[in-house]
Amino acid sequence: MQQIPMPYLLFLGDVMDPLAAKTARGIHVWRPESCVGQIRLATDSVSLGLPEMDIATAKAQGAKTMVLGTANSGGKLPKHWIDSIKTAIRAGMNVANGLHQGLNDIPELVELAAEHHVELFDVRHMRPELDTGTGIPRSGKRILTVGTDCSVGKMYTSLALESAMRELDLNADFRATGQTGILVAGAGIAIDAVIADFISGAVELLAPANDDNHWDIIEGQGSLYHPSFAGVSMGLIHGAQAHLLVMCHELG
Amino acid sequence: MQQIPMPYLLFLGDVMDPLAAKTARGIHVWRPESCVGQIRLATDSVSLGLPEMDIATAKAQGAKTMVLGTANSGGKLPKHWIDSIKTAIRAGMNVANGLHQGLNDIPELVELAAEHHVELFDVRHMRPELDTGTGIPRSGKRILTVGTDCSVGKMYTSLALESAMRELDLNADFRATGQTGILVAGAGIAIDAVIADFISGAVELLAPANDDNHWDIIEGQGSLYHPSFAGVSMGLIHGAQAHLLVMCHELG
C-alpha cells in the first residue's frame, strides 16, 4: 500500500471557518510528532498554534509532504492555492490532498511533480488494485468501529483505541478508511470511493492476515441506519471479520 | 435515463458453452418480440433457435441495435468480433455490450460510430450522474427481490413478477440493476459498478417517485449473507424503500 512520507507541513490556506480545518486538526491531535509546522495565506485564517513557517523553512526542518489540511465548500481546489502547491513541488516536497478535486487531474502539477521527482497524493483515489472480498478466515485480531450515524466519532474512537492499546504495549495499528484518517496514518483506502463490488475486498486488503497477537483497528464509516451509506457500513462489517465491534453514538 | 433502441439482433459469436449465452437467452426469454434474429460466427456455436441472419438482413427487418449476447471467460472482447461490430456500425446499427471491456474504450469504434451516427452502449457503465441517497419517502409502490445468495434467480423472479402483474392489468415496470437485466429492459444501472457512496442514490434514481398505483419491480443483487456483495444488497434495500421484499432461494 502507498505510504505518504512524513513529517508534514500543514497548509491551512485562507480558511476562516474552524470546522473547515478538521483534517489538519485531526492530524495535529493524533500525530503531533509528524507536524513540522503550519502555513497560512492570511493572518486571520484558522490556526492550529503550530510554528508558522514558509515552504523553504519547512523543507529545511525536514518536512517531506505538504498536506492541504482544510476543506472549502464544494471540495474544489481554489485557484490561488495552486501557487503554494507549485512552490512546495519546486522545493522538493510531496503534496497530499483530501479534496474531491484531484491534484493528479491538473496536468501542469503532474508535469511539475515529475520534473522534481515528488509525488502528488489524492487520498480519495489512493488505492491498490482491488478485488471482490473472499470472506476467507484470516489470522490476527481486528476491531471495527461502527456507529448509530455518520460523524459520531468513529475515527477519533479508533485512534484513541490505538493510542491506549499501544500504551498497554499491545501491538495495535489504526487502519484508515476516510480522507482524514488516511492523512493521519499516511496510508489507507477511502472506502466510500471504491466501486460497490469491491467494498469488502478493499477492507480485506487494508487489514490483511497478521500475527495472532496483532490488533488492527479499522475506522468505520456511515451507519447501518443511514439511508445513503448503509451499503458501505455493511461491506466494512463483512470485510473486517472483526473480533470486536465498538459502537459510537452521539451523546445527548 | 439512456434507452437502448429495440428491436435487437443478438450476436452470439463463436461461443460453444451454453452457459456463456445466458445474456442472449435472458433477452430472448423475456423480450422475444424485441429479437429480430441471431448472428453466429460458426455453425456449431450456441443457438437460441432464432432466425439466422446477416447484418444487412437484420437491418432491413428493422433491427436497431446489435447486442453482444455472449460472454467469454475474462470478459474481454475477442479481436475477431470487432469486424462484425464494425459491419453493424456501418449498416447504421447501434451496438450494446455487457462485457467488462467497453466498446467506448476502443477509439476506432468510437470514431466509426460517430461517423455513422449510431451509439455504443456499454451497459456496465451506462448511468446518469449519481448522487448520495436521501431516504426521503416517495410515491408509487416498489418490490425488491432479495436472495440467500448470488445467482439464485433474482432477475428471473423480477421479470416473472412484471409479466404476471401486467397480465393482471397492473401498472408494473421491471427496473434493471445488472448487465443482462439492462439489456432485457433497454435501460437501468449496473449497481455493482457504481461508487460505494452512491449505491442507494442510484436506486432512488432508477425507481423514482411514481403514480400511487404504479409498481416498480427492482432487480436485487447479491445477498446480505454474501462476503463480497452484502454492501450492494444493503444499499439496494435502503434505496428501494420497498413495500414488498421477495426472497429468492435455491431449492435443494
Short mmCIF file of C-alpha atoms in Angstrom, two decimals:
data_model
loop_
_atom_site.label_atom_id
_atom_site.label_comp_id
_atom_site.label_asym_id
_atom_site.label_seq_id
_atom_site.Cartn_x
_atom_site.Cartn_y
_atom_site.Cartn_z
CA MET A 1 0.00 0.00 0.00
CA GLN A 2 1.22 3.51 -0.88
CA GLN A 3 2.66 5.49 2.04
CA ILE A 4 2.63 9.30 2.33
CA PRO A 5 6.08 10.39 3.55
CA MET A 6 6.13 12.21 6.92
CA PRO A 7 6.68 14.63 8.59
CA TYR A 8 4.14 17.09 7.23
CA LEU A 9 3.83 20.81 6.66
CA LEU A 10 0.13 21.58 7.22
CA PHE A 11 -1.28 24.01 4.65
CA LEU A 12 -4.28 25.89 6.08
CA GLY A 13 -4.85 28.30 3.17
CA ASP A 14 -7.12 31.23 3.88
CA VAL A 15 -9.98 29.37 5.50
CA MET A 16 -11.78 31.22 8.33
CA ASP A 17 -14.23 28.52 9.46
CA PRO A 18 -12.65 26.36 12.20
CA LEU A 19 -14.82 23.41 11.07
CA ALA A 20 -13.14 23.55 7.65
CA ALA A 21 -9.79 22.72 9.28
CA LYS A 22 -10.90 19.42 10.78
CA THR A 23 -8.49 17.39 8.65
CA ALA A 24 -5.48 19.46 9.74
CA ARG A 25 -6.71 19.38 13.35
CA GLY A 26 -7.10 15.60 13.25
CA ILE A 27 -3.55 15.17 12.01
CA HIS A 28 -2.22 17.57 14.64
CA VAL A 29 -4.12 15.94 17.52
CA TRP A 30 -3.16 12.35 16.65
CA ARG A 31 0.28 12.75 15.06
CA PRO A 32 1.79 15.92 16.63
CA GLU A 33 5.28 14.45 16.19
CA SER A 34 4.66 14.33 12.42
CA CYS A 35 3.78 18.04 12.07
CA VAL A 36 6.75 20.33 11.42
CA GLY A 37 4.67 23.49 11.16
CA GLN A 38 1.76 25.28 9.52
CA ILE A 39 1.47 27.67 6.59
CA ARG A 40 -1.39 30.15 6.11
CA LEU A 41 -2.27 32.58 3.32
CA ALA A 42 -3.86 35.19 5.62
CA THR A 43 -3.10 36.26 9.18
CA ASP A 44 -6.72 35.74 10.25
CA SER A 45 -7.02 32.20 8.84
CA VAL A 46 -7.70 29.37 11.26
CA SER A 47 -4.58 28.34 13.18
CA LEU A 48 -3.51 25.14 14.94
CA GLY A 49 -0.91 27.01 17.01
CA LEU A 50 1.91 25.19 15.23
CA PRO A 51 5.09 27.11 14.29
CA GLU A 52 4.30 29.38 11.34
CA MET A 53 6.75 28.80 8.50
CA ASP A 54 7.28 29.22 4.79
CA ILE A 55 7.92 26.29 2.49
CA ALA A 56 11.72 26.72 2.35
CA THR A 57 11.97 26.72 6.15
CA ALA A 58 9.70 23.68 6.47
CA LYS A 59 11.81 21.84 3.92
CA ALA A 60 14.99 22.75 5.81
CA GLN A 61 13.39 21.39 9.00
CA GLY A 62 12.71 18.06 7.32
CA ALA A 63 9.10 18.32 6.08
CA LYS A 64 8.59 15.73 3.34
CA THR A 65 4.96 16.39 2.39
CA MET A 66 2.76 19.49 2.34
CA VAL A 67 -0.78 18.47 3.32
CA LEU A 68 -3.80 20.51 2.20
CA GLY A 69 -5.48 20.35 5.57
CA THR A 70 -8.58 22.48 5.07
CA ALA A 71 -11.72 21.97 3.02
CA ASN A 72 -13.64 24.69 1.26
CA SER A 73 -17.30 24.13 0.46
CA GLY A 74 -17.71 22.05 -2.68
CA GLY A 75 -14.40 20.26 -2.28
CA LYS A 76 -12.82 22.24 -5.12
CA LEU A 77 -9.23 23.44 -5.15
CA PRO A 78 -9.11 27.28 -5.05
CA LYS A 79 -7.03 28.62 -7.93
CA HIS A 80 -4.87 30.83 -5.73
CA TRP A 81 -3.73 27.77 -3.71
CA ILE A 82 -2.04 26.41 -6.83
CA ASP A 83 0.90 28.83 -6.45
CA SER A 84 1.70 27.47 -2.98
CA ILE A 85 1.42 23.92 -4.29
CA LYS A 86 3.87 24.73 -7.09
CA THR A 87 6.32 26.30 -4.64
CA ALA A 88 6.19 23.15 -2.49
CA ILE A 89 6.79 20.92 -5.51
CA ARG A 90 9.72 23.06 -6.65
CA ALA A 91 11.17 22.83 -3.14
CA GLY A 92 11.11 19.03 -3.47
CA MET A 93 8.09 18.36 -1.27
CA ASN A 94 5.32 15.88 -2.00
CA VAL A 95 1.77 17.25 -1.78
CA ALA A 96 -1.18 15.38 -0.23
CA ASN A 97 -4.80 16.36 -0.79
CA GLY A 98 -8.10 15.16 0.66
CA LEU A 99 -10.37 17.30 -1.53
CA HIS A 100 -12.66 15.76 -4.13
CA GLN A 101 -10.79 17.53 -6.93
CA GLY A 102 -7.55 15.65 -7.57
CA LEU A 103 -4.10 17.20 -7.92
CA ASN A 104 -3.43 14.45 -10.44
CA ASP A 105 -6.19 15.89 -12.65
CA ILE A 106 -4.23 19.14 -13.11
CA PRO A 107 -1.69 18.47 -15.90
CA GLU A 108 0.66 21.34 -15.01
CA LEU A 109 1.03 19.99 -11.45
CA VAL A 110 1.57 16.44 -12.69
CA GLU A 111 4.32 17.64 -15.04
CA LEU A 112 5.98 19.79 -12.39
CA ALA A 113 5.90 16.94 -9.86
CA ALA A 114 7.51 14.53 -12.35
CA GLU A 115 10.20 17.10 -13.10
CA HIS A 116 11.02 17.49 -9.40
CA HIS A 117 10.68 13.78 -8.54
CA VAL A 118 7.96 14.26 -5.94
CA GLU A 119 4.54 12.66 -5.63
CA LEU A 120 1.00 14.04 -5.58
CA PHE A 121 -1.27 12.07 -3.23
CA ASP A 122 -5.01 12.38 -3.79
CA VAL A 123 -6.17 10.39 -0.80
CA ARG A 124 -9.67 9.80 -2.16
CA HIS A 125 -8.12 7.92 -5.08
CA MET A 126 -5.08 6.37 -3.42
CA ARG A 127 -5.64 2.65 -3.55
CA PRO A 128 -4.08 -0.52 -4.84
CA GLU A 129 -5.77 -2.74 -7.45
CA LEU A 130 -8.89 -4.10 -5.74
CA ASP A 131 -10.74 -7.39 -5.96
CA THR A 132 -14.01 -8.73 -4.53
CA GLY A 133 -13.92 -9.93 -0.93
CA THR A 134 -13.39 -13.63 -0.24
CA GLY A 135 -14.65 -13.99 3.33
CA ILE A 136 -11.82 -16.48 3.97
CA PRO A 137 -10.90 -16.52 7.70
CA ARG A 138 -7.57 -14.82 8.41
CA SER A 139 -5.16 -14.61 11.33
CA GLY A 140 -4.68 -11.58 13.58
CA LYS A 141 -7.28 -9.71 15.61
CA ARG A 142 -9.47 -6.89 14.37
CA ILE A 143 -11.65 -4.19 15.90
CA LEU A 144 -14.16 -2.25 13.78
CA THR A 145 -15.78 0.98 14.93
CA VAL A 146 -19.45 1.23 13.95
CA GLY A 147 -21.97 3.96 14.70
CA THR A 148 -25.60 4.94 15.01
CA ASP A 149 -24.95 7.72 12.47
CA CYS A 150 -22.31 9.44 10.34
CA SER A 151 -19.95 11.88 12.10
CA VAL A 152 -20.27 10.42 15.58
CA GLY A 153 -16.55 9.94 16.19
CA LYS A 154 -15.61 6.61 14.62
CA MET A 155 -12.20 7.90 13.51
CA TYR A 156 -11.43 9.54 16.85
CA THR A 157 -12.56 6.42 18.72
CA SER A 158 -10.35 4.23 16.53
CA LEU A 159 -7.32 6.46 17.07
CA ALA A 160 -7.99 6.70 20.82
CA LEU A 161 -8.11 2.90 20.96
CA GLU A 162 -4.83 2.65 19.05
CA SER A 163 -3.19 5.11 21.39
CA ALA A 164 -4.48 3.43 24.58
CA MET A 165 -3.64 -0.07 23.36
CA ARG A 166 -0.11 0.99 22.45
CA GLU A 167 0.29 2.45 25.94
CA LEU A 168 -0.57 -1.04 27.22
CA ASP A 169 2.20 -2.41 24.97
CA LEU A 170 -0.31 -4.08 22.70
CA ASN A 171 0.62 -4.45 19.05
CA ALA A 172 -2.09 -2.24 17.50
CA ASP A 173 -2.44 -0.38 14.18
CA PHE A 174 -5.09 2.09 13.08
CA ARG A 175 -6.40 1.28 9.56
CA ALA A 176 -7.82 4.33 7.82
CA THR A 177 -10.90 4.31 5.56
CA GLY A 178 -11.57 8.06 5.23
CA GLN A 179 -9.65 11.10 3.97
CA THR A 180 -8.58 12.48 7.34
CA GLY A 181 -7.74 9.06 8.70
CA ILE A 182 -5.55 8.34 5.68
CA LEU A 183 -3.63 11.58 6.19
CA VAL A 184 -3.22 10.78 9.91
CA ALA A 185 -1.95 7.27 9.19
CA GLY A 186 -0.12 8.13 5.96
CA ALA A 187 -1.89 5.19 4.28
CA GLY A 188 -5.33 3.64 3.82
CA ILE A 189 -8.24 3.31 1.40
CA ALA A 190 -11.07 5.86 1.07
CA ILE A 191 -13.71 3.16 1.24
CA ASP A 192 -16.63 5.33 0.10
CA ALA A 193 -14.82 5.98 -3.19
CA VAL A 194 -14.33 2.35 -4.24
CA ILE A 195 -16.60 0.53 -6.71
CA ALA A 196 -19.54 -1.08 -4.88
CA ASP A 197 -18.43 -4.63 -5.77
CA PHE A 198 -15.11 -4.15 -4.00
CA ILE A 199 -16.09 -2.71 -0.59
CA SER A 200 -15.39 -5.82 1.47
CA GLY A 201 -12.44 -6.77 -0.73
CA ALA A 202 -10.85 -3.39 -0.03
CA VAL A 203 -11.19 -3.96 3.73
CA GLU A 204 -9.59 -7.40 3.42
CA LEU A 205 -6.64 -5.72 1.69
CA LEU A 206 -6.48 -2.87 4.22
CA ALA A 207 -6.41 -5.20 7.23
CA PRO A 208 -4.83 -8.42 5.94
CA ALA A 209 -3.77 -11.56 7.82
CA ASN A 210 -1.37 -10.71 10.63
CA ASP A 211 0.31 -12.12 13.77
CA ASP A 212 -2.05 -13.75 16.25
CA ASN A 213 -1.33 -11.09 18.86
CA HIS A 214 -1.66 -8.16 16.44
CA TRP A 215 -4.71 -5.87 16.51
CA ASP A 216 -5.94 -3.90 13.52
CA ILE A 217 -8.33 -1.10 14.50
CA ILE A 218 -10.41 -0.40 11.42
CA GLU A 219 -12.02 3.02 11.03
CA GLY A 220 -15.74 2.53 10.36
CA GLN A 221 -17.85 4.65 8.01
CA GLY A 222 -21.53 5.56 7.88
CA SER A 223 -24.11 3.51 9.73
CA LEU A 224 -26.41 0.58 9.01
CA TYR A 225 -29.22 3.06 9.77
CA HIS A 226 -28.09 5.69 7.27
CA PRO A 227 -30.11 5.99 4.03
CA SER A 228 -27.05 6.98 1.98
CA PHE A 229 -24.17 4.98 3.39
CA ALA A 230 -25.51 1.73 4.89
CA GLY A 231 -24.03 -0.25 2.00
CA VAL A 232 -20.55 0.98 2.85
CA SER A 233 -21.05 0.11 6.55
CA MET A 234 -22.29 -3.37 5.63
CA GLY A 235 -19.30 -4.03 3.37
CA LEU A 236 -16.99 -2.92 6.19
CA ILE A 237 -18.62 -5.37 8.60
CA HIS A 238 -18.16 -8.26 6.18
CA GLY A 239 -14.66 -7.27 5.10
CA ALA A 240 -13.37 -6.60 8.62
CA GLN A 241 -14.23 -10.01 10.12
CA ALA A 242 -13.94 -8.12 13.39
CA HIS A 243 -13.46 -9.83 16.75
CA LEU A 244 -14.87 -6.72 18.43
CA LEU A 245 -17.24 -4.02 17.23
CA VAL A 246 -17.11 -0.70 19.08
CA MET A 247 -20.40 1.21 18.77
CA CYS A 248 -20.13 5.01 18.60
CA HIS A 249 -23.16 7.14 19.49
CA GLU A 250 -23.71 10.87 19.86
CA LEU A 251 -24.49 11.77 23.46
CA GLY A 252 -27.48 13.92 24.30
CA MET B 1 -32.08 7.58 -18.30
CA GLN B 2 -30.44 6.34 -21.53
CA GLN B 3 -32.53 3.87 -23.54
CA ILE B 4 -31.11 1.18 -25.84
CA PRO B 5 -33.18 1.20 -29.06
CA MET B 6 -35.03 -2.05 -29.84
CA PRO B 7 -35.54 -4.43 -31.58
CA TYR B 8 -32.26 -6.30 -31.29
CA LEU B 9 -30.09 -8.51 -33.44
CA LEU B 10 -28.48 -10.97 -30.97
CA PHE B 11 -24.80 -11.58 -31.71
CA LEU B 12 -23.72 -15.00 -30.38
CA GLY B 13 -20.17 -15.01 -31.77
CA ASP B 14 -18.41 -18.36 -31.76
CA VAL B 15 -19.15 -19.39 -28.19
CA MET B 16 -19.72 -23.13 -27.62
CA ASP B 17 -20.63 -23.14 -23.91
CA PRO B 18 -24.42 -22.73 -23.48
CA LEU B 19 -23.81 -21.04 -20.09
CA ALA B 20 -21.87 -18.28 -21.86
CA ALA B 21 -25.03 -17.30 -23.76
CA LYS B 22 -27.11 -16.55 -20.66
CA THR B 23 -27.43 -12.86 -21.52
CA ALA B 24 -28.77 -13.58 -25.02
CA ARG B 25 -31.04 -16.29 -23.61
CA GLY B 26 -32.42 -13.92 -20.96
CA ILE B 27 -33.27 -11.32 -23.59
CA HIS B 28 -34.89 -13.95 -25.82
CA VAL B 29 -36.96 -15.48 -22.98
CA TRP B 30 -38.28 -12.18 -21.62
CA ARG B 31 -38.43 -9.97 -24.72
CA PRO B 32 -38.99 -12.36 -27.67
CA GLU B 33 -40.88 -9.62 -29.52
CA SER B 34 -37.71 -7.48 -29.40
CA CYS B 35 -35.44 -10.07 -31.05
CA VAL B 36 -35.33 -9.88 -34.86
CA GLY B 37 -32.81 -12.68 -35.23
CA GLN B 38 -29.43 -14.11 -34.28
CA ILE B 39 -25.99 -13.98 -35.89
CA ARG B 40 -23.24 -16.55 -35.27
CA LEU B 41 -19.62 -16.80 -36.41
CA ALA B 42 -19.56 -20.62 -36.54
CA THR B 43 -22.20 -23.20 -37.39
CA ASP B 44 -21.59 -25.09 -34.15
CA SER B 45 -21.88 -22.02 -31.86
CA VAL B 46 -24.67 -21.97 -29.29
CA SER B 47 -28.04 -21.13 -30.85
CA LEU B 48 -31.27 -19.66 -29.49
CA GLY B 49 -33.27 -21.04 -32.41
CA LEU B 50 -33.97 -17.53 -33.68
CA PRO B 51 -33.88 -16.83 -37.45
CA GLU B 52 -30.25 -16.83 -38.59
CA MET B 53 -29.43 -13.63 -40.47
CA ASP B 54 -26.60 -11.38 -41.56
CA ILE B 55 -26.38 -7.75 -40.50
CA ALA B 56 -27.83 -6.30 -43.73
CA THR B 57 -30.90 -8.55 -43.48
CA ALA B 58 -31.41 -7.74 -39.80
CA LYS B 59 -31.19 -4.04 -40.58
CA ALA B 60 -33.73 -4.43 -43.39
CA GLN B 61 -36.05 -6.21 -40.94
CA GLY B 62 -35.87 -3.28 -38.53
CA ALA B 63 -33.12 -4.24 -36.04
CA LYS B 64 -31.88 -1.07 -34.35
CA THR B 65 -29.18 -2.49 -32.06
CA MET B 66 -26.81 -5.44 -32.27
CA VAL B 67 -26.37 -6.92 -28.78
CA LEU B 68 -23.23 -8.86 -27.85
CA GLY B 69 -25.16 -11.58 -26.05
CA THR B 70 -22.42 -14.00 -25.05
CA ALA B 71 -19.60 -13.77 -22.52
CA ASN B 72 -16.18 -15.28 -22.95
CA SER B 73 -14.11 -16.02 -19.86
CA GLY B 74 -12.39 -12.89 -18.62
CA GLY B 75 -15.00 -10.54 -20.03
CA LYS B 76 -12.66 -9.38 -22.80
CA LEU B 77 -13.78 -8.58 -26.32
CA PRO B 78 -12.25 -11.11 -28.79
CA LYS B 79 -10.40 -9.30 -31.57
CA HIS B 80 -12.15 -11.16 -34.36
CA TRP B 81 -15.57 -9.93 -33.11
CA ILE B 82 -14.51 -6.38 -33.93
CA ASP B 83 -15.12 -6.92 -37.67
CA SER B 84 -18.76 -7.84 -37.05
CA ILE B 85 -19.15 -4.82 -34.78
CA LYS B 86 -17.75 -2.55 -37.49
CA THR B 87 -20.11 -4.03 -40.08
CA ALA B 88 -23.07 -3.36 -37.78
CA ILE B 89 -21.96 0.23 -37.20
CA ARG B 90 -21.51 0.82 -40.94
CA ALA B 91 -25.00 -0.59 -41.51
CA GLY B 92 -26.34 2.08 -39.14
CA MET B 93 -26.95 -0.16 -36.13
CA ASN B 94 -26.16 0.72 -32.51
CA VAL B 95 -24.11 -1.86 -30.60
CA ALA B 96 -24.76 -2.87 -26.96
CA ASN B 97 -22.24 -4.73 -24.83
CA GLY B 98 -22.37 -6.29 -21.36
CA LEU B 99 -18.70 -7.31 -21.19
CA HIS B 100 -16.28 -5.68 -18.76
CA GLN B 101 -14.21 -4.30 -21.64
CA GLY B 102 -16.01 -1.27 -23.05
CA LEU B 103 -16.67 -0.57 -26.73
CA ASN B 104 -16.20 3.08 -25.83
CA ASP B 105 -12.59 2.32 -24.85
CA ILE B 106 -11.75 1.33 -28.43
CA PRO B 107 -11.03 4.59 -30.32
CA GLU B 108 -11.58 3.18 -33.82
CA LEU B 109 -15.09 2.02 -32.85
CA VAL B 110 -15.90 5.34 -31.20
CA GLU B 111 -14.83 7.20 -34.35
CA LEU B 112 -16.73 4.88 -36.66
CA ALA B 113 -19.89 5.15 -34.53
CA ALA B 114 -19.73 8.96 -34.57
CA GLU B 115 -19.27 8.92 -38.34
CA HIS B 116 -22.37 6.72 -38.80
CA HIS B 117 -24.46 8.48 -36.12
CA VAL B 118 -25.02 5.37 -34.01
CA GLU B 119 -24.36 4.73 -30.32
CA LEU B 120 -22.19 2.26 -28.44
CA PHE B 121 -23.81 1.12 -25.18
CA ASP B 122 -21.52 -0.37 -22.53
CA VAL B 123 -24.17 -1.42 -20.05
CA ARG B 124 -21.76 -1.71 -17.12
CA HIS B 125 -21.01 2.00 -17.49
CA MET B 126 -24.34 3.32 -18.70
CA ARG B 127 -25.58 5.60 -15.97
CA PRO B 128 -26.65 9.15 -15.33
CA GLU B 129 -24.80 11.48 -12.94
CA LEU B 130 -25.31 9.97 -9.48
CA ASP B 131 -25.73 11.46 -6.02
CA THR B 132 -25.94 10.04 -2.50
CA GLY B 133 -29.32 8.65 -1.43
CA THR B 134 -31.68 10.88 0.52
CA GLY B 135 -34.05 8.38 2.12
CA ILE B 136 -36.90 10.84 1.52
CA PRO B 137 -40.25 8.96 1.24
CA ARG B 138 -41.58 8.86 -2.33
CA SER B 139 -44.85 7.96 -4.01
CA GLY B 140 -45.51 4.79 -6.01
CA LYS B 141 -45.10 1.18 -4.91
CA ARG B 142 -41.92 -0.85 -5.08
CA ILE B 143 -40.96 -4.51 -4.89
CA LEU B 144 -37.33 -5.57 -4.37
CA THR B 145 -36.10 -9.11 -4.97
CA VAL B 146 -33.56 -10.25 -2.37
CA GLY B 147 -31.82 -13.59 -2.01
CA THR B 148 -30.00 -16.01 0.24
CA ASP B 149 -27.11 -15.99 -2.25
CA CYS B 150 -25.90 -14.65 -5.61
CA SER B 151 -27.29 -16.33 -8.76
CA VAL B 152 -30.49 -17.66 -7.22
CA GLY B 153 -32.86 -16.10 -9.77
CA LYS B 154 -33.49 -12.54 -8.61
CA MET B 155 -33.62 -11.22 -12.20
CA TYR B 156 -35.86 -14.03 -13.44
CA THR B 157 -38.16 -13.62 -10.41
CA SER B 158 -38.41 -9.87 -11.02
CA LEU B 159 -39.24 -10.36 -14.70
CA ALA B 160 -41.74 -13.13 -13.91
CA LEU B 161 -43.45 -10.77 -11.45
CA GLU B 162 -43.55 -8.00 -14.06
CA SER B 163 -45.06 -10.36 -16.60
CA ALA B 164 -47.67 -11.77 -14.19
CA MET B 165 -48.63 -8.36 -12.83
CA ARG B 166 -49.06 -6.96 -16.34
CA GLU B 167 -51.34 -9.90 -17.15
CA LEU B 168 -53.44 -8.78 -14.19
CA ASP B 169 -53.54 -5.28 -15.75
CA LEU B 170 -51.36 -3.87 -13.02
CA ASN B 171 -49.10 -0.98 -13.92
CA ALA B 172 -45.70 -2.64 -13.35
CA ASP B 173 -42.16 -1.97 -14.60
CA PHE B 174 -39.03 -4.06 -14.18
CA ARG B 175 -36.04 -1.92 -13.05
CA ALA B 176 -32.72 -3.47 -14.03
CA THR B 177 -29.58 -3.41 -11.86
CA GLY B 178 -27.39 -5.95 -13.71
CA GLN B 179 -25.98 -6.33 -17.23
CA THR B 180 -28.48 -8.86 -18.55
CA GLY B 181 -31.41 -7.09 -16.92
CA ILE B 182 -30.37 -3.80 -18.52
CA LEU B 183 -30.25 -5.41 -21.96
CA VAL B 184 -33.67 -7.01 -21.36
CA ALA B 185 -35.20 -3.71 -20.24
CA GLY B 186 -33.17 -1.49 -22.57
CA ALA B 187 -32.31 0.72 -19.57
CA GLY B 188 -31.04 0.52 -15.99
CA ILE B 189 -27.97 0.97 -13.79
CA ALA B 190 -25.33 -1.73 -13.19
CA ILE B 191 -25.42 -1.20 -9.44
CA ASP B 192 -22.28 -3.19 -8.64
CA ALA B 193 -20.25 -0.80 -10.81
CA VAL B 194 -21.23 2.45 -9.06
CA ILE B 195 -19.08 4.18 -6.43
CA ALA B 196 -19.88 2.83 -2.94
CA ASP B 197 -21.21 6.19 -1.71
CA PHE B 198 -23.89 6.24 -4.41
CA ILE B 199 -25.47 2.76 -4.16
CA SER B 200 -28.74 3.83 -2.55
CA GLY B 201 -28.77 7.10 -4.51
CA ALA B 202 -28.57 5.12 -7.77
CA VAL B 203 -31.58 3.03 -6.73
CA GLU B 204 -33.56 6.18 -5.88
CA LEU B 205 -32.83 7.42 -9.41
CA LEU B 206 -33.64 4.07 -11.02
CA ALA B 207 -37.03 3.77 -9.30
CA PRO B 208 -38.12 7.37 -8.69
CA ALA B 209 -41.43 8.73 -7.37
CA ASN B 210 -44.34 7.47 -9.45
CA ASP B 211 -48.15 7.19 -9.54
CA ASP B 212 -49.72 5.71 -6.42
CA ASN B 213 -50.92 2.66 -8.34
CA HIS B 214 -47.62 2.09 -10.16
CA TRP B 215 -45.31 -0.78 -9.18
CA ASP B 216 -41.57 -0.77 -9.78
CA ILE B 217 -40.04 -4.24 -9.53
CA ILE B 218 -36.39 -3.70 -8.69
CA GLU B 219 -33.88 -6.41 -9.60
CA GLY B 220 -31.89 -7.29 -6.47
CA GLN B 221 -28.17 -8.14 -6.39
CA GLY B 222 -26.01 -10.25 -4.09
CA SER B 223 -27.19 -11.17 -0.62
CA LEU B 224 -26.85 -9.80 2.90
CA TYR B 225 -25.09 -13.12 3.66
CA HIS B 226 -22.53 -12.82 0.88
CA PRO B 227 -18.96 -11.90 1.92
CA SER B 228 -18.31 -9.95 -1.30
CA PHE B 229 -21.58 -8.26 -2.16
CA ALA B 230 -23.55 -7.63 1.05
CA GLY B 231 -22.83 -3.90 0.81
CA VAL B 232 -24.53 -3.72 -2.58
CA SER B 233 -27.56 -5.64 -1.24
CA MET B 234 -27.80 -3.33 1.77
CA GLY B 235 -27.67 -0.21 -0.40
CA LEU B 236 -30.43 -1.68 -2.59
CA ILE B 237 -32.62 -2.26 0.47
CA HIS B 238 -32.21 1.34 1.63
CA GLY B 239 -32.52 2.87 -1.83
CA ALA B 240 -35.55 0.82 -2.86
CA GLN B 241 -37.81 1.76 0.08
CA ALA B 242 -39.67 -1.38 -0.95
CA HIS B 243 -43.24 -2.12 0.09
CA LEU B 244 -42.57 -5.80 -0.54
CA LEU B 245 -39.39 -7.87 -0.49
CA VAL B 246 -39.45 -11.13 -2.44
CA MET B 247 -36.90 -13.62 -1.10
CA CYS B 248 -35.24 -15.90 -3.67
CA HIS B 249 -33.64 -19.16 -2.53
CA GLU B 250 -32.06 -22.08 -4.36
CA LEU B 251 -34.13 -25.23 -3.92
CA GLY B 252 -32.49 -28.47 -2.79
#
